[in-house]
Amino acid sequence: MRYIDTTSELENPGPTQRVVRLESVDGVLRKAVYLKYGWLSVPLNKVIQNGIHSVSCKFEQCVYAIGNIGICKASHKIAYPCKPSQQPRDVCFIGKIIDGKIGFKDDKILTMELNYDAGTLHFFVDGVEQL
């Protein structure tokens, strides 16, 4: 059985009110509109404790901007500005950087799937797993 989360929302971290605008989609804050250039991370207020969870997103009108998708502990407060990685398509884990396999462009569906119980994290671009 697949459960669709209809309550988790994006959060506006601190002073970013001038950098991003959050918009409602079906009554829930699920769209972030970038208002000016700056390194920004927009967190989702979802706390994961067990099971398999999948989060998908799509970047639009980013032109050549670098976009990232990631996960961190719920207790971690993301500061602004926050530069998630130094190079596009990299994975960062406790300071270790792994070069990515494929870039992505606007309108591609990016999916991050976490199996909390097994301790695995998988990334997909338009349904194709990134190994």
PDB file of C-alpha atoms in Angstrom:
ATOM      1  CA  MET A   1       0.000   0.000   0.000  1.00  0.00           C
ATOM      2  CA  ARG A   2       1.317   3.439  -0.916  1.00  0.00           C
ATOM      3  CA  TYR A   3       0.594   6.406   1.350  1.00  0.00           C
ATOM      4  CA  ILE A   4       0.575   9.928  -0.101  1.00  0.00           C
ATOM      5  CA  ASP A   5       1.664  12.544   2.441  1.00  0.00           C
ATOM      6  CA  THR A   6      -0.671  15.530   2.292  1.00  0.00           C
ATOM      7  CA  THR A   7       0.604  17.405   5.356  1.00  0.00           C
ATOM      8  CA  SER A   8       4.388  17.909   5.034  1.00  0.00           C
ATOM      9  CA  GLU A   9       5.248  21.426   3.915  1.00  0.00           C
ATOM     10  CA  LEU A  10       8.257  23.427   2.826  1.00  0.00           C
ATOM     11  CA  GLU A  11       9.681  25.733   5.480  1.00  0.00           C
ATOM     12  CA  ASN A  12      11.083  29.225   5.066  1.00  0.00           C
ATOM     13  CA  PRO A  13      14.421  29.147   6.937  1.00  0.00           C
ATOM     14  CA  GLY A  14      15.082  32.398   8.787  1.00  0.00           C
ATOM     15  CA  PRO A  15      15.820  35.530   6.777  1.00  0.00           C
ATOM     16  CA  THR A  16      15.053  33.922   3.424  1.00  0.00           C
ATOM     17  CA  GLN A  17      11.714  35.686   3.175  1.00  0.00           C
ATOM     18  CA  ARG A  18      13.504  38.079   0.804  1.00  0.00           C
ATOM     19  CA  VAL A  19      15.041  35.253  -1.223  1.00  0.00           C
ATOM     20  CA  VAL A  20      12.237  32.727  -1.636  1.00  0.00           C
ATOM     21  CA  ARG A  21       8.444  32.787  -1.662  1.00  0.00           C
ATOM     22  CA  LEU A  22       6.547  29.649  -0.649  1.00  0.00           C
ATOM     23  CA  GLU A  23       3.307  28.933  -2.474  1.00  0.00           C
ATOM     24  CA  SER A  24       0.430  26.627  -1.697  1.00  0.00           C
ATOM     25  CA  VAL A  25      -0.325  23.615  -3.910  1.00  0.00           C
ATOM     26  CA  ASP A  26      -3.585  21.866  -2.980  1.00  0.00           C
ATOM     27  CA  GLY A  27      -3.616  23.757   0.335  1.00  0.00           C
ATOM     28  CA  VAL A  28      -0.059  22.804   1.363  1.00  0.00           C
ATOM     29  CA  LEU A  29       3.169  24.857   0.997  1.00  0.00           C
ATOM     30  CA  ARG A  30       4.864  22.752  -1.688  1.00  0.00           C
ATOM     31  CA  LYS A  31       6.263  25.259  -4.198  1.00  0.00           C
ATOM     32  CA  ALA A  32       9.300  27.490  -3.629  1.00  0.00           C
ATOM     33  CA  VAL A  33       9.763  30.488  -5.930  1.00  0.00           C
ATOM     34  CA  TYR A  34      13.313  31.801  -5.985  1.00  0.00           C
ATOM     35  CA  LEU A  35      13.256  35.621  -5.823  1.00  0.00           C
ATOM     36  CA  LYS A  36      16.954  36.501  -6.071  1.00  0.00           C
ATOM     37  CA  TYR A  37      20.350  34.875  -6.472  1.00  0.00           C
ATOM     38  CA  GLY A  38      21.888  33.278  -3.403  1.00  0.00           C
ATOM     39  CA  TRP A  39      22.777  29.864  -1.989  1.00  0.00           C
ATOM     40  CA  LEU A  40      19.530  28.603  -0.527  1.00  0.00           C
ATOM     41  CA  SER A  41      18.193  25.338   0.896  1.00  0.00           C
ATOM     42  CA  VAL A  42      14.448  25.035   1.438  1.00  0.00           C
ATOM     43  CA  PRO A  43      13.656  22.248   3.938  1.00  0.00           C
ATOM     44  CA  LEU A  44      10.586  20.039   4.088  1.00  0.00           C
ATOM     45  CA  ASN A  45       9.159  19.657   7.614  1.00  0.00           C
ATOM     46  CA  LYS A  46       8.973  15.853   7.377  1.00  0.00           C
ATOM     47  CA  VAL A  47      10.441  13.743  10.196  1.00  0.00           C
ATOM     48  CA  ILE A  48      11.205  10.190   9.039  1.00  0.00           C
ATOM     49  CA  GLN A  49      11.423   7.448  11.656  1.00  0.00           C
ATOM     50  CA  ASN A  50      10.910   4.194   9.746  1.00  0.00           C
ATOM     51  CA  GLY A  51       9.835   2.681   6.442  1.00  0.00           C
ATOM     52  CA  ILE A  52      10.448   3.703   2.839  1.00  0.00           C
ATOM     53  CA  HIS A  53       9.937   7.338   1.860  1.00  0.00           C
ATOM     54  CA  SER A  54      10.125   8.944  -1.555  1.00  0.00           C
ATOM     55  CA  VAL A  55      10.337  12.681  -2.233  1.00  0.00           C
ATOM     56  CA  SER A  56      10.177  14.127  -5.749  1.00  0.00           C
ATOM     57  CA  CYS A  57      10.783  17.637  -6.982  1.00  0.00           C
ATOM     58  CA  LYS A  58      11.110  19.564 -10.216  1.00  0.00           C
ATOM     59  CA  PHE A  59      13.188  22.652 -10.964  1.00  0.00           C
ATOM     60  CA  GLU A  60      11.672  25.172 -13.412  1.00  0.00           C
ATOM     61  CA  GLN A  61      13.166  28.245 -15.093  1.00  0.00           C
ATOM     62  CA  CYS A  62      16.567  27.695 -13.495  1.00  0.00           C
ATOM     63  CA  VAL A  63      18.526  28.272 -16.725  1.00  0.00           C
ATOM     64  CA  TYR A  64      22.122  27.560 -15.631  1.00  0.00           C
ATOM     65  CA  ALA A  65      21.603  27.681 -11.867  1.00  0.00           C
ATOM     66  CA  ILE A  66      22.802  24.704  -9.846  1.00  0.00           C
ATOM     67  CA  GLY A  67      20.045  22.742  -8.127  1.00  0.00           C
ATOM     68  CA  ASN A  68      20.424  20.105  -5.441  1.00  0.00           C
ATOM     69  CA  ILE A  69      18.212  17.658  -3.621  1.00  0.00           C
ATOM     70  CA  GLY A  70      19.230  16.081  -0.334  1.00  0.00           C
ATOM     71  CA  ILE A  71      18.411  14.878   3.140  1.00  0.00           C
ATOM     72  CA  CYS A  72      19.614  15.695   6.649  1.00  0.00           C
ATOM     73  CA  LYS A  73      18.613  14.984  10.240  1.00  0.00           C
ATOM     74  CA  ALA A  74      15.394  16.715  11.280  1.00  0.00           C
ATOM     75  CA  SER A  75      17.266  18.377  14.150  1.00  0.00           C
ATOM     76  CA  HIS A  76      19.785  20.007  11.760  1.00  0.00           C
ATOM     77  CA  LYS A  77      19.040  23.688  11.231  1.00  0.00           C
ATOM     78  CA  ILE A  78      19.966  24.798   7.727  1.00  0.00           C
ATOM     79  CA  ALA A  79      21.531  28.243   7.723  1.00  0.00           C
ATOM     80  CA  TYR A  80      21.226  30.878   5.018  1.00  0.00           C
ATOM     81  CA  PRO A  81      23.231  31.117   2.876  1.00  0.00           C
ATOM     82  CA  CYS A  82      23.852  27.387   2.438  1.00  0.00           C
ATOM     83  CA  LYS A  83      25.980  26.076  -0.443  1.00  0.00           C
ATOM     84  CA  PRO A  84      25.203  22.322  -0.489  1.00  0.00           C
ATOM     85  CA  SER A  85      28.106  21.321  -2.730  1.00  0.00           C
ATOM     86  CA  GLN A  86      31.030  22.806  -4.592  1.00  0.00           C
ATOM     87  CA  GLN A  87      30.385  21.113  -7.941  1.00  0.00           C
ATOM     88  CA  PRO A  88      27.164  20.209  -9.731  1.00  0.00           C
ATOM     89  CA  ARG A  89      25.991  16.588  -9.382  1.00  0.00           C
ATOM     90  CA  ASP A  90      28.025  15.866  -6.241  1.00  0.00           C
ATOM     91  CA  VAL A  91      26.875  13.960  -3.184  1.00  0.00           C
ATOM     92  CA  CYS A  92      28.200  15.246   0.129  1.00  0.00           C
ATOM     93  CA  PHE A  93      28.207  13.101   3.260  1.00  0.00           C
ATOM     94  CA  ILE A  94      29.984  14.273   6.405  1.00  0.00           C
ATOM     95  CA  GLY A  95      32.486  16.193   4.304  1.00  0.00           C
ATOM     96  CA  LYS A  96      33.051  13.421   1.728  1.00  0.00           C
ATOM     97  CA  ILE A  97      32.064  14.411  -1.820  1.00  0.00           C
ATOM     98  CA  ILE A  98      31.075  11.864  -4.491  1.00  0.00           C
ATOM     99  CA  ASP A  99      30.881  13.103  -8.089  1.00  0.00           C
ATOM    100  CA  GLY A 100      27.454  12.698  -9.658  1.00  0.00           C
ATOM    101  CA  LYS A 101      26.716  10.666 -12.780  1.00  0.00           C
ATOM    102  CA  ILE A 102      24.209  12.769 -14.671  1.00  0.00           C
ATOM    103  CA  GLY A 103      23.148  16.371 -14.649  1.00  0.00           C
ATOM    104  CA  PHE A 104      19.554  17.450 -14.923  1.00  0.00           C
ATOM    105  CA  LYS A 105      17.735  20.283 -16.616  1.00  0.00           C
ATOM    106  CA  ASP A 106      14.517  22.137 -15.986  1.00  0.00           C
ATOM    107  CA  ASP A 107      11.352  20.060 -15.843  1.00  0.00           C
ATOM    108  CA  LYS A 108      13.107  16.776 -14.984  1.00  0.00           C
ATOM    109  CA  ILE A 109      11.583  14.876 -12.063  1.00  0.00           C
ATOM    110  CA  LEU A 110      14.196  14.337  -9.339  1.00  0.00           C
ATOM    111  CA  THR A 111      13.363  11.661  -6.787  1.00  0.00           C
ATOM    112  CA  MET A 112      15.116  10.743  -3.584  1.00  0.00           C
ATOM    113  CA  GLU A 113      14.078   7.432  -2.003  1.00  0.00           C
ATOM    114  CA  LEU A 114      15.095   6.590   1.552  1.00  0.00           C
ATOM    115  CA  ASN A 115      14.704   3.131   3.069  1.00  0.00           C
ATOM    116  CA  TYR A 116      15.090   4.114   6.702  1.00  0.00           C
ATOM    117  CA  ASP A 117      15.142   0.556   8.024  1.00  0.00           C
ATOM    118  CA  ALA A 118      17.825  -0.660   5.561  1.00  0.00           C
ATOM    119  CA  GLY A 119      19.783   2.610   5.712  1.00  0.00           C
ATOM    120  CA  THR A 120      19.834   3.123   1.931  1.00  0.00           C
ATOM    121  CA  LEU A 121      19.310   6.266  -0.122  1.00  0.00           C
ATOM    122  CA  HIS A 122      18.709   6.223  -3.882  1.00  0.00           C
ATOM    123  CA  PHE A 123      18.428   9.081  -6.376  1.00  0.00           C
ATOM    124  CA  PHE A 124      16.518   9.059  -9.673  1.00  0.00           C
ATOM    125  CA  VAL A 125      16.264  11.468 -12.627  1.00  0.00           C
ATOM    126  CA  ASP A 126      13.019  10.934 -14.567  1.00  0.00           C
ATOM    127  CA  GLY A 127      12.730   7.460 -13.050  1.00  0.00           C
ATOM    128  CA  VAL A 128      16.288   6.355 -13.928  1.00  0.00           C
ATOM    129  CA  GLU A 129      18.345   5.440 -10.870  1.00  0.00           C
ATOM    130  CA  GLN A 130      21.648   7.273 -10.521  1.00  0.00           C
ATOM    131  CA  LEU A 131      24.328   4.769  -9.546  1.00  0.00           C
TER     132      LEU A 131
END
